[in-house]
């Protein structure tokens, strides 16, 4: 398992620097790091056993995977979970991103069957724990052990994910974690080898004849690396107005910072750094799409997805040259009918997080003009 030690050392240095030090946060840092490193070591050991008991995973191919991407809070999760209902796809569940090992997949699969024989007490307990752990995100992003999720945990294990900013609000200084594509080629190659290894194990354990379906909202900073690894990748790019997506994302991080790093919220520094990063992601995705073949890329506007989810999903299939599997269209119609009845109760403003529209517009003027967004 790849591990980027420079990011770990940088996090420790920044956490204990005069500028960022907080006794509460310093204590939480070790409360996080010790279990995290212990969990990572356990997963590393179990993955070694995969080579003995399931060596066939190393020959698993990854043909033409479908990646649903976009800046966070742009409808990627909704699109992903609708398409995941189609049985031709294999997708990652939250627990699978935490335990990326064939042995773990087999163990949890067998344990789940036994648990269901007794009324699913373990599953109910896990869902309760998950509900408490993600309580602050309940109305923002619902998740749980069995929910379809992104593969971001693979990169958290490598210490190269923007999600590290949830506990370590120094995004401006975490260059490698936020922009893998800017790392030296040798290091990127090692990281992508580990990433391919994780995907191969997943497909080997869940269905080698299926199509890998991914949702990664924080992929922008490593998209070039992923494309080099998976050159036949098919991309669905969700686009939403920055004035809507950015405060919604900041609200997610702010919920974590409120409990884990309250000192980062005092002058909105962390909010501004996160906003600057997402602005860079907007621009990076816009430029990157220019190099992709048309048959490997489709762009979807968030407002189209919300107003007509059924038609939008069908349009995605058509653009990518795919057919809906047997029985899926009926399921899709049922689920999208439910979605049309849903109305979000949450509206976030930039001003409430110490941000302003003018700064975002100046940073993203090209994006505003390209997509016809109102400033």
JSON list of C-alpha atoms in Angstrom, two decimals, residues 1-6 8 36-37 40 156-160 187:
[
{"chain": "A", "resi": 1, "resn": "UNK", "atom": "CA", "xyz": [0.00, 0.00, 0.00]},
{"chain": "A", "resi": 2, "resn": "UNK", "atom": "CA", "xyz": [1.46, 3.29, -1.08]},
{"chain": "A", "resi": 3, "resn": "UNK", "atom": "CA", "xyz": [2.05, 5.83, 1.69]},
{"chain": "A", "resi": 4, "resn": "UNK", "atom": "CA", "xyz": [3.22, 9.41, 1.17]},
{"chain": "A", "resi": 5, "resn": "UNK", "atom": "CA", "xyz": [5.34, 10.11, 4.24]},
{"chain": "A", "resi": 6, "resn": "UNK", "atom": "CA", "xyz": [6.10, 13.75, 3.30]},
{"chain": "A", "resi": 8, "resn": "UNK", "atom": "CA", "xyz": [2.29, 12.98, 7.12]},
{"chain": "A", "resi": 36, "resn": "UNK", "atom": "CA", "xyz": [-5.83, 5.22, 11.53]},
{"chain": "A", "resi": 37, "resn": "UNK", "atom": "CA", "xyz": [-2.30, 3.84, 11.28]},
{"chain": "A", "resi": 40, "resn": "UNK", "atom": "CA", "xyz": [-4.03, 0.79, 7.78]},
{"chain": "A", "resi": 156, "resn": "UNK", "atom": "CA", "xyz": [-6.73, 8.77, 2.40]},
{"chain": "A", "resi": 157, "resn": "UNK", "atom": "CA", "xyz": [-4.76, 5.59, 3.18]},
{"chain": "A", "resi": 158, "resn": "UNK", "atom": "CA", "xyz": [-2.01, 6.98, 0.95]},
{"chain": "A", "resi": 159, "resn": "UNK", "atom": "CA", "xyz": [-2.18, 10.39, 2.71]},
{"chain": "A", "resi": 160, "resn": "UNK", "atom": "CA", "xyz": [-2.99, 11.96, -0.66]},
{"chain": "A", "resi": 187, "resn": "UNK", "atom": "CA", "xyz": [5.75, 8.81, -7.35]}
]
